[in-house]
Amino acid sequence: MATVTFDKATRTYPGAERAAVDKLEIAIEDGEFLVLVGPSGCGKSTSLRMLAGLEDVNGGAIRIGDRDVTHLAPKDRDIAMVFQNYALYPHMTVADNMGFALKIAGVAKTEIRTRVEEAAKILDLTEYLGRKPKALSGGQRQRVAMGRAIVREPQVFLMDEPLSNLDAKLRVQTRTQIAGLQRRLGTTTVYVTHDQVEAMTMGDRVAVLKDGLLQQVDSPRNMYDRPANLFVAGFIGSPAMNLVEVPLTDGGVQFGNSIVPVSREAIAVAADKGDRTVTVGVRPEHFDVAGGQATSLANDEPAGVAVTVNVVEELGADGYVYGTAEIGGEQKDIVVRVGGRQVPLKGDVLHVVPRPGETHVFSTSSGERLSD
Ligand SMILES: Nc1ncnc2c1ncn2[C@@H]1O[C@H](COP(=O)(O)OP(=O)(O)OP(=O)(O)O)[C@@H](O)[C@H]1O
Ligand SMILES: [Mg+2]
C-alpha cells in the first residue's frame, strides 16, 4: 500500500498544440479510492497511463509512496491495471489468466495456486477456475480481470472504465462489489469513469477533469454541496443543477421574485471583473413549491418563479418536473423535484422558491464560485 502523488504531471502528445493533461496535482492517500471523472477526451486515461508508465510524462513528477516513478518502467512500479476490455487470454483457463502475471514474474507454482484460489474465493469465481473466458458471462469476465490484478498484491490498483462493457443493472451491482472489495483489501486505487454517478457512489474522493485541467478534488458530498465552478456544478448531479444568469444587484441577486442573498465581497469580486451578471445555481431538490399563497417582500406577486410544466417524470418516491420559466425577460428551462404523491400535470404552473442557504452563485465570466 502507498500514497500516490501527481505533482504537476503533464503530458503533451507529439504534435499536439496543448497538453492532454496539464500540471495535474493530486495527493492520493494510502488506501484511498480516488475516482477521475470528466467528459470524453478530458485526459482521464492519459492521467492513469502516466501513473502506469504507459505514457511519457513531459513535465512534473509522479510518486508512489516516496518513490519517484516518473521515468520508471511499468513493471517496476508495483501497480496492477484493469482495462475496459479486460484483455483476457482466450485460450487460457480462468485460473491461468489470473496467475499469468505471477508466472511471468517467476513466482513458484504453489504460491500462484494459493493466491489464485484466494482471489477466486473473494470474487466468487472458484467454480469457474477451469473454464475458458468465452464460457463466462460479461460480469464473470470482469471479475476475472479484477482477479488478475488482485493476485499481484500491488501497491496501487489502476482501473480504466472497467464496467463500461456491462449492462446497466450489472454495472450497478459490480460497482458496489468493487468498492466493497477495495475497502476490504485497503489497496490505494485510482479509478477512471466518465459516469458521474459511478464516481460519486464509489469514490472516497472524486477528481473532476475538463480539457486536461483539474477542476476540483473533493469528497462526493463536498463536490455536490460546494462545486468550485460552473463546470463542476453542471457536471455533478442528475438531473443537473439549474443554472440561470441574472443581473447583479446590491446585497443579493434577483431570482424571479425572490432575492438570493450573496455576500458583498462576492458581488464586489464579480463587479471587479466587469461582470454585470452572475449565474445562480439551484439543484432540482432545493426548490420549495410555494403554490399561489406565498408572496414576496416587494409586491403582491407570488414569491419565486412561475414554472410552466412541460413534462413530468414520475419515479414513484418522487418525480421531476421539467418546465419553463421567464427569468430576467428570457425563457429558461427549469427542473424541479416534487414529492411522488403530489405530482403536477402538464400545463400546470408551479411557483417555486429557492430554499434559503441552498443556492450557489458563480461568476458568469470566469465560472468560479462566488458564494461560500
Ligand atoms: N496516443 C495519443 N496521441 C495523440 N493524442 C492523444 C493520444 N491519446 C489521447 N490523445 C488525446 O488526448 C486527449 C485526452 O485523451 P484521453 O484518452 O486521456 O481522454 P479520456 O478522458 O480518457 O476520454 P474517454 O472518456 O473518451 O476515454 C484527447 O484530446 C485525445 O484526443
Ligand atoms: Mg479514456
mmCIF file of N, CA, C and O in Angstrom, residues 101-172:
data_model
loop_
_atom_site.group_PDB
_atom_site.id
_atom_site.type_symbol
_atom_site.label_atom_id
_atom_site.label_comp_id
_atom_site.label_asym_id
_atom_site.label_seq_id
_atom_site.Cartn_x
_atom_site.Cartn_y
_atom_site.Cartn_z
ATOM 1 N N ALA A 101 0.476 -13.248 -14.767
ATOM 2 C CA ALA A 101 1.490 -12.232 -14.436
ATOM 3 C C ALA A 101 2.462 -12.767 -13.385
ATOM 4 O O ALA A 101 3.658 -12.466 -13.420
ATOM 5 N N LEU A 102 1.947 -13.584 -12.471
ATOM 6 C CA LEU A 102 2.817 -14.146 -11.423
ATOM 7 C C LEU A 102 3.784 -15.158 -12.037
ATOM 8 O O LEU A 102 4.949 -15.228 -11.657
ATOM 9 N N LYS A 103 3.268 -15.936 -13.003
ATOM 10 C CA LYS A 103 4.108 -16.927 -13.675
ATOM 11 C C LYS A 103 5.269 -16.242 -14.399
ATOM 12 O O LYS A 103 6.422 -16.648 -14.277
ATOM 13 N N ILE A 104 4.918 -15.154 -15.113
ATOM 14 C CA ILE A 104 5.943 -14.380 -15.820
ATOM 15 C C ILE A 104 6.983 -13.847 -14.841
ATOM 16 O O ILE A 104 8.167 -13.793 -15.132
ATOM 17 N N ALA A 105 6.488 -13.451 -13.653
ATOM 18 C CA ALA A 105 7.394 -12.878 -12.645
ATOM 19 C C ALA A 105 8.196 -13.957 -11.929
ATOM 20 O O ALA A 105 8.997 -13.658 -11.047
ATOM 21 N N GLY A 106 7.963 -15.231 -12.288
ATOM 22 C CA GLY A 106 8.762 -16.308 -11.711
ATOM 23 C C GLY A 106 8.336 -16.750 -10.324
ATOM 24 O O GLY A 106 9.107 -17.371 -9.597
ATOM 25 N N VAL A 107 7.090 -16.446 -9.970
ATOM 26 C CA VAL A 107 6.583 -16.877 -8.663
ATOM 27 C C VAL A 107 6.370 -18.402 -8.690
ATOM 28 O O VAL A 107 5.952 -18.953 -9.712
ATOM 29 N N ALA A 108 6.651 -19.062 -7.583
ATOM 30 C CA ALA A 108 6.537 -20.527 -7.509
ATOM 31 C C ALA A 108 5.096 -20.983 -7.742
ATOM 32 O O ALA A 108 4.141 -20.301 -7.355
ATOM 33 N N LYS A 109 4.961 -22.157 -8.367
ATOM 34 C CA LYS A 109 3.642 -22.680 -8.757
ATOM 35 C C LYS A 109 2.669 -22.777 -7.590
ATOM 36 O O LYS A 109 1.505 -22.408 -7.714
ATOM 37 N N THR A 110 3.145 -23.291 -6.465
ATOM 38 C CA THR A 110 2.244 -23.482 -5.324
ATOM 39 C C THR A 110 1.754 -22.135 -4.792
ATOM 40 O O THR A 110 0.594 -21.998 -4.419
ATOM 41 N N GLU A 111 2.655 -21.165 -4.796
ATOM 42 C CA GLU A 111 2.310 -19.814 -4.346
ATOM 43 C C GLU A 111 1.251 -19.206 -5.277
ATOM 44 O O GLU A 111 0.268 -18.612 -4.822
ATOM 45 N N ILE A 112 1.448 -19.379 -6.594
ATOM 46 C CA ILE A 112 0.483 -18.869 -7.565
ATOM 47 C C ILE A 112 -0.888 -19.478 -7.292
ATOM 48 O O ILE A 112 -1.898 -18.784 -7.222
ATOM 49 N N ARG A 113 -0.872 -20.803 -7.092
ATOM 50 C CA ARG A 113 -2.114 -21.521 -6.861
ATOM 51 C C ARG A 113 -2.849 -20.970 -5.641
ATOM 52 O O ARG A 113 -4.056 -20.718 -5.683
ATOM 53 N N THR A 114 -2.112 -20.772 -4.565
ATOM 54 C CA THR A 114 -2.712 -20.257 -3.338
ATOM 55 C C THR A 114 -3.346 -18.886 -3.568
ATOM 56 O O THR A 114 -4.492 -18.641 -3.189
ATOM 57 N N ARG A 115 -2.579 -18.028 -4.211
ATOM 58 C CA ARG A 115 -3.088 -16.657 -4.420
ATOM 59 C C ARG A 115 -4.296 -16.645 -5.344
ATOM 60 O O ARG A 115 -5.245 -15.903 -5.123
ATOM 61 N N VAL A 116 -4.256 -17.464 -6.403
ATOM 62 C CA VAL A 116 -5.374 -17.514 -7.350
ATOM 63 C C VAL A 116 -6.631 -18.036 -6.653
ATOM 64 O O VAL A 116 -7.720 -17.484 -6.810
ATOM 65 N N GLU A 117 -6.448 -19.074 -5.845
ATOM 66 C CA GLU A 117 -7.625 -19.642 -5.161
ATOM 67 C C GLU A 117 -8.202 -18.658 -4.153
ATOM 68 O O GLU A 117 -9.417 -18.545 -4.004
ATOM 69 N N GLU A 118 -7.335 -17.937 -3.507
ATOM 70 C CA GLU A 118 -7.775 -16.926 -2.538
ATOM 71 C C GLU A 118 -8.581 -15.818 -3.246
ATOM 72 O O GLU A 118 -9.666 -15.455 -2.815
ATOM 73 N N ALA A 119 -8.014 -15.331 -4.353
ATOM 74 C CA ALA A 119 -8.698 -14.268 -5.103
ATOM 75 C C ALA A 119 -10.028 -14.779 -5.655
ATOM 76 O O ALA A 119 -11.032 -14.071 -5.633
ATOM 77 N N ALA A 120 -10.027 -16.040 -6.128
ATOM 78 C CA ALA A 120 -11.246 -16.616 -6.681
ATOM 79 C C ALA A 120 -12.335 -16.672 -5.618
ATOM 80 O O ALA A 120 -13.513 -16.431 -5.903
ATOM 81 N N LYS A 121 -11.923 -16.975 -4.392
ATOM 82 C CA LYS A 121 -12.892 -17.048 -3.301
ATOM 83 C C LYS A 121 -13.503 -15.659 -3.061
ATOM 84 O O LYS A 121 -14.711 -15.504 -2.974
ATOM 85 N N ILE A 122 -12.641 -14.658 -2.980
ATOM 86 C CA ILE A 122 -13.095 -13.284 -2.753
ATOM 87 C C ILE A 122 -14.066 -12.855 -3.854
ATOM 88 O O ILE A 122 -15.057 -12.187 -3.607
ATOM 89 N N LEU A 123 -13.780 -13.271 -5.086
ATOM 90 C CA LEU A 123 -14.539 -12.789 -6.240
ATOM 91 C C LEU A 123 -15.656 -13.755 -6.651
ATOM 92 O O LEU A 123 -16.322 -13.526 -7.660
ATOM 93 N N ASP A 124 -15.824 -14.836 -5.873
ATOM 94 C CA ASP A 124 -16.890 -15.770 -6.182
ATOM 95 C C ASP A 124 -16.661 -16.439 -7.546
ATOM 96 O O ASP A 124 -17.582 -16.575 -8.346
ATOM 97 N N LEU A 125 -15.425 -16.808 -7.807
ATOM 98 C CA LEU A 125 -15.084 -17.396 -9.108
ATOM 99 C C LEU A 125 -14.579 -18.838 -8.982
ATOM 100 O O LEU A 125 -14.180 -19.445 -9.977
ATOM 101 N N THR A 126 -14.608 -19.384 -7.766
ATOM 102 C CA THR A 126 -13.990 -20.691 -7.525
ATOM 103 C C THR A 126 -14.468 -21.759 -8.512
ATOM 104 O O THR A 126 -13.673 -22.496 -9.086
ATOM 105 N N GLU A 127 -15.784 -21.810 -8.751
ATOM 106 C CA GLU A 127 -16.302 -22.882 -9.616
ATOM 107 C C GLU A 127 -15.999 -22.658 -11.097
ATOM 108 O O GLU A 127 -16.274 -23.519 -11.920
ATOM 109 N N TYR A 128 -15.433 -21.490 -11.430
ATOM 110 C CA TYR A 128 -15.158 -21.213 -12.846
ATOM 111 C C TYR A 128 -13.677 -21.298 -13.189
ATOM 112 O O TYR A 128 -13.286 -21.020 -14.311
ATOM 113 N N LEU A 129 -12.856 -21.659 -12.218
ATOM 114 C CA LEU A 129 -11.400 -21.592 -12.421
ATOM 115 C C LEU A 129 -10.916 -22.413 -13.615
ATOM 116 O O LEU A 129 -9.929 -22.059 -14.253
ATOM 117 N N GLY A 130 -11.644 -23.497 -13.943
ATOM 118 C CA GLY A 130 -11.211 -24.356 -15.043
ATOM 119 C C GLY A 130 -11.785 -23.959 -16.398
ATOM 120 O O GLY A 130 -11.448 -24.549 -17.418
ATOM 121 N N ARG A 131 -12.640 -22.939 -16.418
ATOM 122 C CA ARG A 131 -13.281 -22.556 -17.684
ATOM 123 C C ARG A 131 -12.444 -21.597 -18.501
ATOM 124 O O ARG A 131 -11.586 -20.905 -17.981
ATOM 125 N N LYS A 132 -12.769 -21.513 -19.796
ATOM 126 C CA LYS A 132 -12.170 -20.507 -20.665
ATOM 127 C C LYS A 132 -13.053 -19.256 -20.627
ATOM 128 O O LYS A 132 -14.267 -19.367 -20.398
ATOM 129 N N PRO A 133 -12.489 -18.093 -20.884
ATOM 130 C CA PRO A 133 -13.258 -16.845 -20.807
ATOM 131 C C PRO A 133 -14.541 -16.845 -21.654
ATOM 132 O O PRO A 133 -15.547 -16.275 -21.247
ATOM 133 N N LYS A 134 -14.510 -17.523 -22.807
ATOM 134 C CA LYS A 134 -15.703 -17.443 -23.680
ATOM 135 C C LYS A 134 -16.916 -18.136 -23.049
ATOM 136 O O LYS A 134 -18.041 -17.883 -23.452
ATOM 137 N N ALA A 135 -16.666 -18.996 -22.060
ATOM 138 C CA ALA A 135 -17.771 -19.670 -21.384
ATOM 139 C C ALA A 135 -18.206 -18.928 -20.119
ATOM 140 O O ALA A 135 -18.808 -19.506 -19.232
ATOM 141 N N LEU A 136 -17.894 -17.630 -20.048
ATOM 142 C CA LEU A 136 -18.291 -16.829 -18.885
ATOM 143 C C LEU A 136 -19.198 -15.690 -19.313
ATOM 144 O O LEU A 136 -19.162 -15.249 -20.463
ATOM 145 N N SER A 137 -19.994 -15.204 -18.379
ATOM 146 C CA SER A 137 -20.804 -14.008 -18.644
ATOM 147 C C SER A 137 -19.900 -12.773 -18.576
ATOM 148 O O SER A 137 -18.760 -12.855 -18.096
ATOM 149 N N GLY A 138 -20.436 -11.648 -19.023
ATOM 150 C CA GLY A 138 -19.669 -10.400 -19.001
ATOM 151 C C GLY A 138 -19.215 -10.032 -17.592
ATOM 152 O O GLY A 138 -18.077 -9.626 -17.376
ATOM 153 N N GLY A 139 -20.109 -10.218 -16.637
ATOM 154 C CA GLY A 139 -19.792 -9.876 -15.254
ATOM 155 C C GLY A 139 -18.697 -10.774 -14.691
ATOM 156 O O GLY A 139 -17.823 -10.324 -13.952
ATOM 157 N N GLN A 140 -18.771 -12.060 -15.071
ATOM 158 C CA GLN A 140 -17.741 -13.001 -14.590
ATOM 159 C C GLN A 140 -16.382 -12.672 -15.203
ATOM 160 O O GLN A 140 -15.360 -12.698 -14.529
ATOM 161 N N ARG A 141 -16.388 -12.321 -16.495
ATOM 162 C CA ARG A 141 -15.115 -11.938 -17.144
ATOM 163 C C ARG A 141 -14.516 -10.715 -16.445
ATOM 164 O O ARG A 141 -13.310 -10.622 -16.236
ATOM 165 N N GLN A 142 -15.411 -9.789 -16.102
ATOM 166 C CA GLN A 142 -14.959 -8.581 -15.427
ATOM 167 C C GLN A 142 -14.278 -8.953 -14.103
ATOM 168 O O GLN A 142 -13.245 -8.396 -13.742
ATOM 169 N N ARG A 143 -14.849 -9.942 -13.406
ATOM 170 C CA ARG A 143 -14.281 -10.349 -12.122
ATOM 171 C C ARG A 143 -12.939 -11.063 -12.311
ATOM 172 O O ARG A 143 -12.056 -10.943 -11.465
ATOM 173 N N VAL A 144 -12.814 -11.790 -13.420
ATOM 174 C CA VAL A 144 -11.513 -12.422 -13.699
ATOM 175 C C VAL A 144 -10.454 -11.336 -13.894
ATOM 176 O O VAL A 144 -9.333 -11.435 -13.378
ATOM 177 N N ALA A 145 -10.837 -10.281 -14.624
ATOM 178 C CA ALA A 145 -9.899 -9.172 -14.838
ATOM 179 C C ALA A 145 -9.494 -8.552 -13.507
ATOM 180 O O ALA A 145 -8.318 -8.218 -13.285
ATOM 181 N N MET A 146 -10.461 -8.435 -12.591
ATOM 182 C CA MET A 146 -10.153 -7.930 -11.247
ATOM 183 C C MET A 146 -9.215 -8.896 -10.520
ATOM 184 O O MET A 146 -8.278 -8.480 -9.838
ATOM 185 N N GLY A 147 -9.511 -10.187 -10.684
ATOM 186 C CA GLY A 147 -8.719 -11.221 -10.017
ATOM 187 C C GLY A 147 -7.270 -11.177 -10.442
ATOM 188 O O GLY A 147 -6.354 -11.331 -9.632
ATOM 189 N N ARG A 148 -7.074 -10.930 -11.738
ATOM 190 C CA ARG A 148 -5.717 -10.861 -12.269
ATOM 191 C C ARG A 148 -4.926 -9.736 -11.581
ATOM 192 O O ARG A 148 -3.727 -9.840 -11.362
ATOM 193 N N ALA A 149 -5.642 -8.648 -11.259
ATOM 194 C CA ALA A 149 -4.981 -7.536 -10.561
ATOM 195 C C ALA A 149 -4.744 -7.878 -9.091
ATOM 196 O O ALA A 149 -3.672 -7.617 -8.549
ATOM 197 N N ILE A 150 -5.740 -8.504 -8.476
ATOM 198 C CA ILE A 150 -5.664 -8.783 -7.035
ATOM 199 C C ILE A 150 -4.519 -9.731 -6.688
ATOM 200 O O ILE A 150 -3.790 -9.508 -5.720
ATOM 201 N N VAL A 151 -4.334 -10.794 -7.508
ATOM 202 C CA VAL A 151 -3.314 -11.797 -7.167
ATOM 203 C C VAL A 151 -1.913 -11.193 -7.122
ATOM 204 O O VAL A 151 -1.019 -11.737 -6.480
ATOM 205 N N ARG A 152 -1.742 -10.082 -7.788
ATOM 206 C CA ARG A 152 -0.405 -9.482 -7.807
ATOM 207 C C ARG A 152 -0.106 -8.706 -6.544
ATOM 208 O O ARG A 152 1.020 -8.277 -6.322
ATOM 209 N N GLU A 153 -1.126 -8.514 -5.729
ATOM 210 C CA GLU A 153 -0.967 -7.780 -4.465
ATOM 211 C C GLU A 153 -0.140 -6.519 -4.653
ATOM 212 O O GLU A 153 0.875 -6.303 -3.987
ATOM 213 N N PRO A 154 -0.579 -5.650 -5.572
ATOM 214 C CA PRO A 154 0.207 -4.455 -5.886
ATOM 215 C C PRO A 154 0.001 -3.366 -4.831
ATOM 216 O O PRO A 154 -0.895 -3.471 -3.997
ATOM 217 N N GLN A 155 0.819 -2.330 -4.940
ATOM 218 C CA GLN A 155 0.629 -1.180 -4.051
ATOM 219 C C GLN A 155 -0.556 -0.333 -4.498
ATOM 220 O O GLN A 155 -1.182 0.332 -3.688
ATOM 221 N N VAL A 156 -0.824 -0.343 -5.806
ATOM 222 C CA VAL A 156 -1.894 0.512 -6.340
ATOM 223 C C VAL A 156 -2.668 -0.234 -7.429
ATOM 224 O O VAL A 156 -2.059 -0.873 -8.288
ATOM 225 N N PHE A 157 -3.990 -0.153 -7.374
ATOM 226 C CA PHE A 157 -4.832 -0.616 -8.471
ATOM 227 C C PHE A 157 -5.161 0.567 -9.376
ATOM 228 O O PHE A 157 -5.544 1.639 -8.886
ATOM 229 N N LEU A 158 -5.070 0.356 -10.691
ATOM 230 C CA LEU A 158 -5.493 1.368 -11.650
ATOM 231 C C LEU A 158 -6.616 0.762 -12.481
ATOM 232 O O LEU A 158 -6.461 -0.338 -13.020
ATOM 233 N N MET A 159 -7.719 1.444 -12.590
ATOM 234 C CA MET A 159 -8.850 0.890 -13.341
ATOM 235 C C MET A 159 -9.387 1.939 -14.304
ATOM 236 O O MET A 159 -9.735 3.043 -13.899
ATOM 237 N N ASP A 160 -9.439 1.555 -15.580
ATOM 238 C CA ASP A 160 -9.926 2.488 -16.606
ATOM 239 C C ASP A 160 -11.265 2.001 -17.144
ATOM 240 O O ASP A 160 -11.313 1.070 -17.934
ATOM 241 N N GLU A 161 -12.333 2.613 -16.699
ATOM 242 C CA GLU A 161 -13.694 2.267 -17.116
ATOM 243 C C GLU A 161 -13.929 0.758 -17.113
ATOM 244 O O GLU A 161 -14.374 0.193 -18.114
ATOM 245 N N PRO A 162 -13.657 0.079 -16.005
ATOM 246 C CA PRO A 162 -13.727 -1.388 -16.023
ATOM 247 C C PRO A 162 -15.151 -1.922 -16.150
ATOM 248 O O PRO A 162 -15.328 -3.109 -16.398
ATOM 249 N N LEU A 163 -16.148 -1.069 -15.998
ATOM 250 C CA LEU A 163 -17.531 -1.565 -16.021
ATOM 251 C C LEU A 163 -18.281 -1.210 -17.302
ATOM 252 O O LEU A 163 -19.450 -1.539 -17.444
ATOM 253 N N SER A 164 -17.590 -0.553 -18.236
ATOM 254 C CA SER A 164 -18.358 0.004 -19.354
ATOM 255 C C SER A 164 -18.866 -1.052 -20.334
ATOM 256 O O SER A 164 -19.723 -0.759 -21.151
ATOM 257 N N ASN A 165 -18.363 -2.306 -20.226
ATOM 258 C CA ASN A 165 -18.909 -3.348 -21.100
ATOM 259 C C ASN A 165 -20.103 -4.083 -20.493
ATOM 260 O O ASN A 165 -20.638 -5.002 -21.099
ATOM 261 N N LEU A 166 -20.495 -3.691 -19.297
ATOM 262 C CA LEU A 166 -21.584 -4.407 -18.624
ATOM 263 C C LEU A 166 -22.903 -3.675 -18.829
ATOM 264 O O LEU A 166 -22.929 -2.456 -19.003
ATOM 265 N N ASP A 167 -24.012 -4.425 -18.790
ATOM 266 C CA ASP A 167 -25.307 -3.749 -18.915
ATOM 267 C C ASP A 167 -25.605 -2.982 -17.626
ATOM 268 O O ASP A 167 -24.954 -3.176 -16.594
ATOM 269 N N ALA A 168 -26.603 -2.110 -17.705
ATOM 270 C CA ALA A 168 -26.832 -1.128 -16.641
ATOM 271 C C ALA A 168 -26.985 -1.776 -15.266
ATOM 272 O O ALA A 168 -26.395 -1.316 -14.289
ATOM 273 N N LYS A 169 -27.734 -2.868 -15.189
ATOM 274 C CA LYS A 169 -28.027 -3.465 -13.891
ATOM 275 C C LYS A 169 -26.763 -4.094 -13.293
ATOM 276 O O LYS A 169 -26.449 -3.909 -12.118
ATOM 277 N N LEU A 170 -26.040 -4.828 -14.141
ATOM 278 C CA LEU A 170 -24.821 -5.484 -13.692
ATOM 279 C C LEU A 170 -23.771 -4.456 -13.286
ATOM 280 O O LEU A 170 -22.975 -4.667 -12.368
ATOM 281 N N ARG A 171 -23.792 -3.322 -13.989
ATOM 282 C CA ARG A 171 -22.836 -2.264 -13.689
ATOM 283 C C ARG A 171 -23.053 -1.748 -12.274
ATOM 284 O O ARG A 171 -22.112 -1.532 -11.523
ATOM 285 N N VAL A 172 -24.314 -1.581 -11.902
ATOM 286 C CA VAL A 172 -24.627 -1.080 -10.560
ATOM 287 C C VAL A 172 -24.197 -2.096 -9.507
ATOM 288 O O VAL A 172 -23.563 -1.744 -8.512
#
